[in-house]
XYZ file of C-alpha atoms in Angstrom:
703
model
C -57.380 99.331 -25.032
C -56.917 98.124 -28.453
C -52.981 97.214 -27.168
C -53.107 95.046 -24.522
C -55.663 92.909 -26.682
C -53.185 92.736 -29.974
C -50.991 91.977 -27.268
C -52.523 89.010 -25.562
C -53.278 87.473 -28.717
C -50.152 87.855 -30.742
C -47.715 87.007 -27.385
C -48.499 83.429 -27.367
C -48.443 83.309 -31.363
C -45.176 84.431 -31.646
C -43.834 81.585 -28.653
C -44.628 78.791 -30.767
C -42.350 79.017 -33.263
C -39.137 78.560 -30.696
C -41.283 76.276 -28.475
C -41.981 74.436 -31.740
C -38.234 74.334 -32.804
C -37.193 72.963 -29.064
C -39.386 70.211 -29.443
C -38.093 68.931 -32.523
C -34.820 68.183 -31.726
C -33.733 66.629 -35.314
C -30.907 64.858 -33.204
C -27.480 63.447 -35.461
C -27.145 61.475 -38.598
C -24.899 58.638 -38.851
C -21.932 60.344 -40.960
C -22.562 63.266 -38.117
C -21.312 60.835 -34.867
C -19.278 58.122 -37.070
C -16.472 57.389 -40.107
C -18.252 57.194 -43.406
C -17.380 53.187 -43.712
C -18.944 53.035 -40.304
C -22.125 54.628 -40.837
C -22.429 52.565 -44.128
C -21.478 49.580 -42.272
C -18.978 48.731 -44.473
C -15.944 46.236 -43.184
C -12.693 47.032 -43.297
C -11.829 43.658 -44.606
C -11.463 42.944 -48.529
C -13.001 44.547 -51.872
C -15.478 47.052 -50.491
C -17.061 46.126 -53.426
C -17.280 42.521 -52.932
C -20.464 42.069 -52.107
C -20.334 38.479 -50.293
C -16.938 39.764 -48.202
C -19.271 42.929 -47.096
C -21.886 40.530 -46.392
C -24.443 42.173 -49.070
C -24.513 39.023 -51.048
C -24.943 35.372 -49.145
C -21.727 33.039 -50.146
C -22.337 30.023 -51.838
C -20.309 27.091 -50.528
C -17.771 27.631 -53.990
C -17.082 31.153 -52.717
C -17.287 30.563 -49.009
C -14.526 27.893 -50.041
C -12.665 30.292 -51.706
C -12.335 32.852 -48.906
C -11.732 30.431 -46.491
C -8.658 29.202 -48.061
C -7.723 32.947 -48.955
C -8.371 33.917 -45.092
C -6.404 30.614 -44.092
C -3.211 31.232 -46.563
C -2.880 34.448 -45.756
C -2.780 34.780 -41.806
C -0.998 31.113 -41.355
C -0.081 31.443 -37.706
C -3.486 31.378 -36.287
C -6.179 29.881 -38.908
C -5.744 26.685 -40.952
C -7.636 24.719 -43.440
C -9.554 21.417 -43.576
C -12.418 19.801 -45.840
C -13.817 16.681 -43.751
C -11.528 14.659 -41.971
C -8.247 12.271 -42.556
C -9.438 9.243 -40.664
C -8.491 6.080 -39.327
C -9.802 3.910 -36.239
C -12.408 6.067 -34.543
C -13.205 6.294 -30.773
C -16.142 3.464 -31.540
C -13.398 1.402 -32.975
C -14.672 1.758 -36.827
C -12.619 2.515 -39.747
C -12.947 5.232 -41.355
C -11.358 7.060 -44.245
C -12.103 10.598 -45.847
C -14.646 9.621 -48.437
C -16.610 8.993 -45.583
C -17.409 12.342 -44.820
C -18.296 12.935 -47.858
C -21.790 13.795 -48.795
C -23.955 11.301 -50.661
C -24.585 13.588 -54.079
C -22.289 16.278 -54.854
C -19.057 14.742 -52.630
C -18.158 17.125 -51.022
C -16.678 17.519 -47.573
C -17.799 20.141 -44.899
C -15.127 22.712 -44.958
C -13.932 24.009 -41.737
C -11.223 26.288 -40.260
C -9.038 25.795 -36.611
C -8.325 28.909 -35.222
C -5.490 29.273 -32.525
C -2.508 31.044 -31.580
C 0.495 29.034 -33.786
C -1.771 26.783 -35.396
C 0.994 24.485 -37.366
C 2.312 24.180 -33.923
C 1.816 22.060 -30.966
C 0.653 18.275 -31.483
C -0.889 17.471 -34.574
C -3.372 14.974 -34.743
C -3.492 12.544 -37.644
C -6.790 11.136 -37.603
C -8.788 14.504 -37.879
C -5.856 16.356 -40.037
C -5.255 19.464 -37.460
C -2.173 20.634 -35.493
C -2.497 23.136 -32.880
C -3.326 20.774 -30.317
C -2.549 22.395 -26.843
C -3.274 20.709 -23.423
C -4.162 23.951 -21.681
C -6.353 25.674 -24.235
C -10.413 25.125 -23.947
C -11.746 24.038 -27.208
C -15.013 25.399 -28.725
C -16.593 24.321 -31.331
C -18.921 26.518 -34.065
C -21.432 25.066 -36.511
C -23.611 26.351 -38.951
C -26.452 25.098 -41.537
C -27.664 21.751 -40.463
C -30.447 22.715 -42.230
C -29.812 23.270 -45.583
C -32.341 26.476 -46.470
C -30.969 28.420 -43.625
C -28.910 30.890 -45.508
C -27.893 33.396 -42.288
C -27.091 30.215 -40.254
C -23.318 29.767 -42.197
C -22.864 33.500 -42.994
C -22.375 34.673 -39.451
C -19.871 32.093 -38.494
C -18.164 33.680 -41.548
C -18.684 37.305 -40.359
C -16.719 35.539 -36.673
C -13.788 34.671 -39.196
C -13.622 37.547 -40.583
C -13.555 39.627 -38.012
C -11.105 37.067 -36.455
C -8.878 37.200 -38.797
C -8.417 41.298 -39.436
C -8.373 42.093 -35.799
C -5.946 39.826 -34.406
C -2.870 41.808 -33.123
C -4.217 44.831 -33.206
C -5.356 47.140 -29.936
C -6.910 50.267 -29.908
C -8.481 50.641 -32.942
C -11.386 53.567 -33.255
C -13.891 51.124 -34.934
C -16.595 53.647 -35.394
C -14.336 56.575 -36.297
C -15.759 58.489 -33.057
C -12.449 58.930 -31.495
C -13.421 56.878 -28.972
C -11.067 53.431 -28.477
C -12.843 50.078 -26.313
C -15.885 51.966 -25.361
C -18.756 49.537 -26.303
C -18.331 46.058 -26.322
C -20.393 43.081 -26.533
C -23.540 43.206 -24.935
C -26.575 44.257 -26.500
C -26.561 47.854 -24.451
C -25.599 51.442 -26.009
C -22.261 51.809 -23.806
C -21.629 55.086 -24.560
C -25.022 56.503 -26.004
C -24.132 57.266 -29.457
C -27.183 55.743 -30.489
C -29.564 57.710 -28.982
C -27.817 60.726 -30.279
C -29.596 59.875 -33.529
C -32.373 61.318 -35.019
C -35.443 59.130 -33.886
C -36.209 58.050 -37.109
C -32.315 56.377 -37.529
C -32.078 54.735 -33.934
C -33.782 51.659 -35.391
C -30.956 50.554 -38.388
C -32.484 46.952 -38.021
C -35.869 47.705 -38.339
C -36.917 45.085 -35.457
C -39.101 47.877 -34.141
C -36.268 48.750 -30.707
C -34.663 51.488 -31.049
C -30.834 51.144 -30.180
C -30.783 48.161 -29.801
C -28.656 44.982 -31.024
C -27.831 45.318 -34.758
C -28.609 48.583 -35.026
C -25.674 51.681 -35.725
C -23.966 52.142 -32.444
C -24.114 49.055 -30.743
C -21.425 47.132 -29.660
C -19.477 48.880 -32.658
C -16.211 49.123 -30.463
C -15.255 45.980 -28.954
C -11.224 45.668 -27.667
C -9.100 44.001 -30.212
C -7.196 43.500 -27.883
C -9.736 40.793 -26.214
C -9.875 39.128 -29.420
C -6.126 38.388 -29.793
C -5.881 37.635 -25.918
C -8.922 34.739 -26.415
C -7.116 33.411 -29.804
C -3.885 32.866 -27.601
C -5.974 30.818 -24.875
C -8.258 28.983 -26.808
C -9.125 26.604 -29.888
C -11.873 27.497 -32.119
C -13.337 25.054 -34.802
C -15.380 26.620 -36.986
C -18.124 24.421 -39.579
C -19.716 27.244 -41.460
C -21.054 24.788 -43.495
C -22.136 21.759 -42.443
C -24.548 20.354 -45.139
C -23.074 21.024 -48.128
C -25.030 18.650 -50.114
C -28.423 20.531 -48.756
C -26.927 23.726 -49.433
C -26.078 23.855 -53.411
C -29.594 21.602 -53.672
C -31.778 24.379 -51.813
C -29.645 27.399 -53.988
C -29.350 25.194 -57.565
C -32.430 23.346 -57.941
C -34.934 23.758 -55.079
C -35.601 27.641 -54.620
C -32.406 28.819 -56.820
C -30.394 31.919 -56.280
C -32.710 34.262 -55.183
C -34.839 32.215 -52.615
C -35.612 35.208 -50.183
C -38.029 36.039 -53.385
C -40.157 33.308 -53.841
C -38.748 30.890 -51.056
C -38.303 33.301 -47.849
C -40.101 30.684 -45.301
C -40.192 27.415 -47.483
C -36.925 25.675 -49.107
C -34.882 22.378 -48.766
C -34.591 20.944 -45.419
C -32.447 18.431 -45.282
C -28.832 16.283 -46.582
C -29.709 14.062 -50.018
C -29.634 10.728 -48.494
C -30.796 8.510 -51.749
C -34.194 6.947 -49.685
C -36.597 5.889 -52.686
C -36.657 2.257 -53.178
C -36.600 1.990 -57.705
C -36.958 -1.470 -59.292
C -36.993 -4.708 -58.334
C -34.715 -5.138 -54.851
C -35.334 -3.346 -52.190
C -31.831 -1.063 -52.337
C -31.960 2.789 -53.338
C -30.749 3.338 -56.822
C -27.826 5.974 -56.489
C -27.956 7.006 -59.933
C -31.373 8.417 -59.576
C -32.426 12.311 -59.551
C -33.412 13.398 -55.953
C -36.641 12.499 -54.652
C -37.985 15.177 -52.987
C -41.105 13.308 -51.931
C -38.742 10.837 -50.312
C -34.548 11.625 -50.047
C -32.575 13.441 -47.570
C -31.908 13.043 -43.844
C -32.879 16.043 -41.210
C -29.064 16.115 -39.470
C -30.494 17.567 -36.582
C -32.104 14.997 -35.811
C -29.704 12.246 -36.131
C -27.615 12.536 -33.459
C -27.188 9.035 -31.292
C -28.603 10.817 -28.089
C -32.558 9.848 -27.399
C -32.223 9.274 -31.178
C -35.787 8.365 -32.206
C -39.482 9.167 -32.713
C -42.072 10.530 -32.311
C -41.095 13.797 -30.199
C -40.366 16.538 -33.286
C -38.975 13.256 -35.512
C -40.329 11.197 -38.189
C -38.588 7.600 -38.014
C -38.312 5.460 -41.473
C -41.287 2.944 -42.015
C -38.588 0.561 -43.438
C -35.624 1.375 -43.136
C -33.673 3.290 -45.575
C -36.654 3.476 -47.670
C -39.292 5.613 -48.967
C -42.101 3.973 -52.262
C -44.241 7.692 -51.577
C -44.416 10.834 -50.781
C -44.814 12.130 -47.005
C -42.903 9.032 -45.041
C -39.939 10.691 -44.992
C -40.384 14.521 -44.151
C -38.743 17.137 -43.521
C -37.644 15.655 -39.808
C -37.048 12.187 -41.172
C -34.405 11.218 -38.299
C -32.682 8.232 -40.942
C -32.299 4.756 -40.984
C -32.427 2.130 -38.239
C -28.772 0.633 -36.981
C -28.179 -2.917 -38.364
C -25.031 -3.827 -36.712
C -24.596 -5.482 -33.280
C -22.461 -2.667 -32.511
C -21.093 -4.726 -28.796
C -21.666 -8.623 -30.650
C -23.976 -9.950 -28.004
C -26.200 -11.272 -30.684
C -29.415 -8.483 -29.994
C -29.732 -5.747 -32.137
C -30.291 -2.075 -30.575
C -31.009 -3.003 -27.032
C -28.885 0.159 -25.386
C -29.530 3.393 -26.969
C -27.984 6.593 -26.421
C -28.953 7.565 -22.928
C -26.464 8.028 -20.516
C -27.818 4.836 -18.635
C -27.732 0.922 -19.225
C -30.344 0.072 -20.455
C -29.531 -4.147 -20.554
C -28.217 -4.298 -17.741
C -24.774 -5.689 -19.042
C -22.597 -3.400 -17.226
C -21.978 -1.009 -20.497
C -23.657 1.953 -21.107
C -24.974 3.252 -24.830
C -23.078 0.446 -26.140
C -25.729 -0.738 -28.814
C -27.351 2.212 -30.697
C -30.829 2.369 -32.130
C -30.038 4.559 -34.761
C -27.897 7.725 -35.255
C -24.899 9.080 -37.438
C -25.824 7.785 -40.075
C -24.814 10.247 -42.479
C -21.668 11.622 -43.851
C -21.929 15.347 -41.934
C -22.917 13.974 -38.545
C -20.079 11.643 -39.125
C -17.574 14.251 -38.839
C -19.276 16.155 -36.115
C -19.153 12.915 -34.010
C -15.095 11.854 -35.101
C -14.288 15.398 -34.995
C -15.716 15.928 -31.515
C -14.405 12.548 -29.829
C -11.637 12.307 -31.501
C -10.386 15.378 -30.370
C -8.634 14.707 -26.901
C -5.774 17.115 -26.024
C -4.660 16.057 -22.576
C -5.495 11.759 -23.514
C -8.137 11.597 -20.451
C -10.375 9.784 -23.307
C -13.062 12.857 -23.493
C -14.422 15.441 -26.082
C -12.313 18.353 -25.478
C -15.145 21.031 -27.129
C -16.631 22.334 -23.516
C -18.858 24.699 -25.083
C -20.822 24.590 -29.114
C -23.155 26.728 -30.077
C -25.202 25.654 -33.597
C -26.596 28.394 -35.646
C -30.248 27.982 -37.104
C -32.692 30.068 -38.834
C -35.419 31.167 -37.841
C -37.049 32.572 -34.563
C -34.735 35.296 -32.797
C -34.138 32.298 -29.726
C -31.522 30.919 -27.792
C -32.459 27.508 -26.777
C -30.144 25.313 -24.293
C -31.009 21.349 -23.714
C -32.924 19.399 -23.125
C -34.735 19.235 -26.284
C -36.220 15.495 -25.751
C -38.441 15.667 -23.325
C -41.207 18.065 -21.610
C -40.992 18.832 -18.316
C -37.339 17.909 -17.672
C -34.228 20.316 -16.525
C -30.588 19.056 -17.356
C -28.623 18.798 -13.865
C -26.852 21.900 -14.818
C -30.048 23.966 -15.723
C -29.282 26.906 -13.686
C -25.936 27.236 -15.269
C -27.008 26.740 -18.920
C -30.354 29.760 -18.343
C -27.469 31.997 -17.543
C -25.434 31.690 -20.567
C -28.810 31.679 -22.043
C -29.574 34.655 -20.521
C -26.697 36.887 -20.928
C -27.007 35.956 -24.871
C -30.497 36.954 -25.271
C -29.690 40.109 -23.850
C -26.843 40.408 -26.358
C -28.828 39.969 -28.840
C -32.598 40.994 -27.922
C -33.373 37.341 -28.635
C -35.954 35.024 -26.271
C -34.334 32.240 -24.109
C -35.254 29.155 -23.197
C -35.003 25.613 -22.902
C -35.215 23.903 -26.381
C -38.008 21.725 -25.514
C -40.261 24.845 -24.238
C -40.502 25.372 -28.477
C -41.332 21.879 -29.160
C -39.329 19.318 -28.641
C -36.771 17.343 -31.198
C -34.702 13.808 -30.783
C -31.675 13.238 -31.414
C -30.498 16.419 -31.809
C -27.133 18.151 -31.642
C -26.806 19.870 -28.275
C -28.365 17.185 -26.551
C -25.783 14.498 -28.045
C -23.095 17.647 -27.393
C -24.454 17.815 -23.902
C -25.855 14.647 -22.431
C -22.694 12.649 -23.982
C -19.710 15.156 -24.052
C -20.937 16.952 -20.992
C -20.677 20.579 -23.552
C -23.080 23.409 -23.362
C -24.547 23.370 -26.415
C -26.306 26.285 -27.602
C -29.192 26.500 -30.564
C -29.247 30.227 -31.415
C -32.392 30.759 -34.381
C -31.075 33.888 -36.364
C -33.653 36.074 -37.832
C -37.149 35.904 -39.298
C -36.768 34.054 -42.285
C -34.928 31.183 -44.215
C -33.701 33.423 -46.940
C -33.225 36.442 -45.319
C -33.417 39.456 -48.109
C -29.873 41.138 -48.828
C -30.487 44.181 -47.264
C -30.991 42.009 -43.920
C -27.314 40.143 -44.162
C -24.980 42.515 -42.746
C -26.591 43.415 -39.378
C -28.742 40.469 -38.778
C -25.145 38.993 -38.774
C -23.204 41.844 -36.743
C -26.195 41.361 -34.127
C -25.181 37.674 -33.823
C -21.017 38.084 -33.404
C -20.405 38.921 -30.124
C -22.051 35.470 -29.052
C -19.125 33.724 -30.665
C -16.946 35.554 -28.628
C -18.902 35.120 -24.911
C -18.757 31.172 -26.046
C -15.107 31.480 -26.578
C -14.066 33.243 -23.574
C -16.404 31.153 -21.146
C -15.348 27.503 -23.000
C -12.345 26.859 -20.039
C -14.920 26.270 -16.951
C -18.607 27.468 -18.236
C -20.079 25.858 -14.812
C -17.809 27.625 -12.602
C -17.709 30.779 -15.131
C -21.725 30.220 -14.191
C -21.425 29.688 -10.531
C -19.200 32.776 -9.929
C -21.801 34.848 -12.047
C -24.284 33.617 -10.499
C -23.024 34.127 -6.977
C -21.565 38.025 -8.549
C -25.098 38.773 -9.459
C -26.878 38.372 -6.468
C -24.783 40.669 -4.828
C -26.028 44.014 -7.464
C -29.380 43.094 -6.681
C -31.684 44.273 -4.164
C -35.312 44.136 -2.738
C -36.453 47.525 -1.984
C -36.237 48.799 1.399
C -38.590 50.576 3.428
C -37.347 53.998 3.124
C -37.802 53.146 -1.335
C -41.428 51.290 -0.614
C -44.350 53.674 -2.043
C -47.575 53.145 0.629
C -50.710 53.753 -2.223
C -53.467 55.614 -0.861
C -55.769 52.474 -0.810
C -55.076 49.193 -2.304
C -52.259 46.319 -2.244
C -48.799 47.796 -1.143
C -46.407 46.602 -4.045
C -42.987 45.684 -3.258
C -40.220 45.566 -5.635
C -37.085 43.197 -6.365
C -34.718 44.358 -9.387
C -32.696 41.606 -10.581
C -30.079 41.074 -13.181
C -31.873 40.317 -16.377
C -29.208 36.880 -16.917
C -30.219 35.634 -12.995
C -32.058 32.544 -13.934
C -34.923 32.846 -11.414
C -37.603 30.646 -11.099
C -41.437 31.642 -11.094
C -42.770 29.130 -8.901
C -44.077 30.348 -6.079
C -42.881 27.842 -3.221
C -38.559 28.988 -4.809
C -39.487 32.411 -5.306
C -41.833 34.880 -3.114
C -42.143 38.014 -1.257
C -42.531 36.467 2.780
C -44.589 39.241 4.859
C -46.542 39.978 8.404
C -48.706 42.318 10.066
C -48.174 42.830 13.521
C -49.953 45.351 15.309
C -49.894 47.229 18.827
C -51.520 44.767 21.647
C -53.335 46.498 24.709
C -51.048 44.893 26.977
C -49.087 46.403 29.636
C -46.021 45.879 31.391
C -43.885 47.657 33.380
C -42.672 48.962 30.119
C -45.897 50.624 28.959
C -47.007 48.881 25.832
C -44.593 48.261 23.795
C -44.929 44.434 22.618
C -45.935 43.017 19.234
C -48.207 39.879 18.675
C -45.910 37.409 16.331
C -48.234 35.922 13.574
C -47.008 33.496 11.345
C -45.712 34.257 7.593
C -47.665 34.593 4.312
C -45.969 34.720 0.831
C -47.018 36.632 -1.900
C -46.011 35.857 -5.622
C -43.214 38.548 -7.861
C -44.682 39.031 -11.223
C -42.050 40.786 -13.984
C -42.971 44.303 -14.685
C -42.634 46.715 -18.010
C -40.769 48.970 -15.416
C -37.131 49.539 -15.975
C -34.927 49.239 -12.327
C -31.032 49.954 -11.994
C -29.200 47.507 -10.760
C -26.731 48.444 -7.565
C -23.704 48.625 -9.965
C -26.015 51.107 -12.752
C -26.718 48.395 -15.368
C -30.165 47.732 -15.877
C -32.070 44.952 -14.642
C -35.675 43.038 -14.698
C -38.195 44.896 -11.910
C -40.391 42.233 -10.757
C -43.026 42.908 -8.127
C -44.922 41.695 -5.471
C -48.504 42.495 -3.767
C -49.213 42.741 -0.048
C -53.100 42.871 0.538
C -53.381 45.408 3.578
C -57.003 46.448 4.541
C -56.818 50.638 4.235
C -57.820 50.444 8.038
C -54.910 48.981 9.003
C -52.273 50.075 11.353
C -49.026 48.735 12.515
C -46.004 47.603 10.887
C -45.081 44.763 7.669
C -42.048 42.843 8.230
C -40.758 41.428 4.928
C -38.438 39.782 2.794
C -37.981 38.342 -0.543
C -37.187 34.337 -1.243
C -35.231 33.858 -4.731
C -34.830 30.592 -6.039
C -32.880 29.311 -9.384
C -34.887 27.048 -12.144
C -33.375 23.968 -10.966
C -33.505 25.035 -7.469
C -29.482 25.159 -6.490
C -29.346 28.201 -5.168
C -31.778 29.905 -2.711
C -30.929 33.454 -2.174
C -32.662 35.879 0.416
C -32.530 39.542 0.757
C -32.474 41.285 3.092
C -28.970 40.174 2.221
C -26.504 38.768 4.498
C -24.307 42.500 4.893
C -27.592 43.610 5.680
C -28.585 40.455 8.119
C -30.415 38.394 6.812
C -33.357 39.265 9.062
C -36.253 41.376 7.221
C -37.005 44.717 6.532
C -39.803 46.644 8.897
C -42.066 48.953 7.020
C -44.596 51.464 8.635
C -48.418 51.348 7.925
C -50.259 54.448 9.217
C -54.048 54.297 8.922
C -55.167 54.562 4.882
C -58.909 54.901 5.122
C -60.572 57.617 4.169
C -62.880 59.528 6.266
C -65.790 59.960 4.143
C -67.311 62.723 2.403
C -67.449 66.168 3.610
C -71.110 66.863 2.730
C -72.649 63.414 4.117
C -70.715 63.768 6.952
C -72.046 67.691 7.424
C -75.902 65.899 6.602
C -74.884 63.050 9.387
C -74.437 65.997 11.753
C -77.170 67.274 11.544
C -79.259 64.732 11.308
C -77.695 63.693 15.096
C -77.914 66.847 16.324
C -81.615 66.606 15.035
C -82.166 63.440 16.693
C -80.375 64.245 20.210
C -81.567 68.224 20.210
C -85.156 67.218 19.399
C -85.579 64.277 21.671
C -83.956 66.577 24.549
C -86.859 69.243 24.096
C -89.061 66.831 23.888
C -87.994 65.406 27.320
C -87.674 68.779 29.128
C -91.647 69.473 27.523
C -92.413 66.341 29.144
C -91.572 66.944 32.128
C -92.329 70.224 32.595
C -95.484 69.493 31.811
C -95.832 66.899 34.469
C -94.516 69.202 36.808
C -95.661 72.743 35.823
C -97.573 73.013 39.304
C -94.781 71.801 41.297
C -92.452 74.138 40.368
C -95.050 76.923 40.158
C -95.578 77.293 36.180
C -98.330 79.440 35.180
C -101.099 77.506 33.138
C -100.589 77.391 29.339
C -102.503 80.237 27.416
C -105.581 79.030 26.542
C -106.132 76.380 29.069
C -109.069 76.057 31.554
C -112.997 77.527 31.165
C -113.869 80.817 28.995
C -114.873 81.769 25.863
């Protein structure tokens, strides 16, 4: 008797160890999957002990410039180094010298490189100072460090330069040492699944709370080197890592110090070092004075001419170019008002840069209010406007990026107005969503964050029709040194994407949107689950980059409920009642979905409110609108007839409780049978004599 008892106790216990071991799957360590270099994120260029080259320490202006010059010297076929511009007569008719692009305080011009195949060949631009200009090669501009304290904003373009220079001319490199090549390119997704093979505790390498996302080991780690080579051979890429040299030096050397992440992690010096302080008895600033931190400096990203001014996200001068006390010229001071009669008509500032003929003189934007007052923004203006390879009078830059920090965002124009969108909103949104997926950053129109007048991207798009994006990197102005490398890697793919689409970003968006819609789906009746009660959900799976609008009048589920009639004809009761269409809004869910090509998608769902007692059919279809209304799409698609799906709805209402049904039956039975018995008794009492029944017992006389 004891044996069965012991077995019943011991047997389950003996199974615990194997089960526990099975559940506790340790996964792999990085060194089990990849080379030691990749597992430790050691980059394949330069000295492994050089912390700046390995992105374990920030460059300063001098080390960054030295590295740029070194790379240009060792790779003269594809990269050339420059500082500022040579100058001459610019597109505005102004005589410019090289010193016009030097900072007010330290007198440095912004260093930059040009990257293209045969960079010393082609046409040479005497004003800009570069060669390697080809009419058939699209141009792209990358700018970092508008704001001095945002050190990651020049680190990302430096990683881009290092990557291009190292991998150009190579092909088939096994970047992570796993024996495979080109298996995981830039898209923010672990395409080869190696990150997911790691122990769960190691899957969030960058510590952002997302396992195997952008910036983690094993994600986007094995890109195509041939793609990089082809890109350099077919593009002209201009990279200005540190625009605001003056401000960056001051932030590092005076305001915060070399270890700014310790005492200035989310603060620091933002502007350049324009002298705004009035001293002495004259109204002119004293150029020999020290920096007045309460007055001096201009926010370079408020100093571009398009919609320049205040108050949206900028602070204008109380007095042009002057500051008397702390406060009036703050962190978003946009610079002095223009004092030149630019069109020489005897009037000032009557036609600011907004794409309109404000003074109705037949000219557009010819007498601006302000902007481009600073050496740094003059440099961007002339580099942009004097770069005209094909001689058509317009800038060659069709895509541009400006890096900032922080907030983990992808932003696009407009920034100067609220409740407004650009004519290209649907296309800008499309590319923005793709880059947001690559980085796991939040995409939005710039003014949805907060409005900004006179910023870089509004000017580049509004004046020069360049698709421009602001990328807000990371979570601090001064990221910790241990976060530099993975933060830069997380943002690397964006540069290559923007270079790729530089040939025609508008056309690429149109084609991309049209191709995207063929991969999306509306759930057909076979894939709709009708719940036992309540609303009926209908799902729609969209590409994550598709710029759909949430406005119900453009994106919605159309549905109608039809039921059989009782009207007969020669063929029986087969006709349906025609009813009008109704509309339900789609809402994003947190559930995943898979597109028709197997990629991950965004799942929307719309509810059809229908009583549980309804029996018949639901006819439904979806209308999908884009953010600017340019592309209305319907599902089912054209291949399916552009009609509608039809879903049969059974009777769903329950029949109630069985106990209550029995009780109800008993009650009804009591009434029915009781009433019948009472009726028969009464009838028999009245007709007893007629039908010969005996008198009831006990009736009549007697005792």
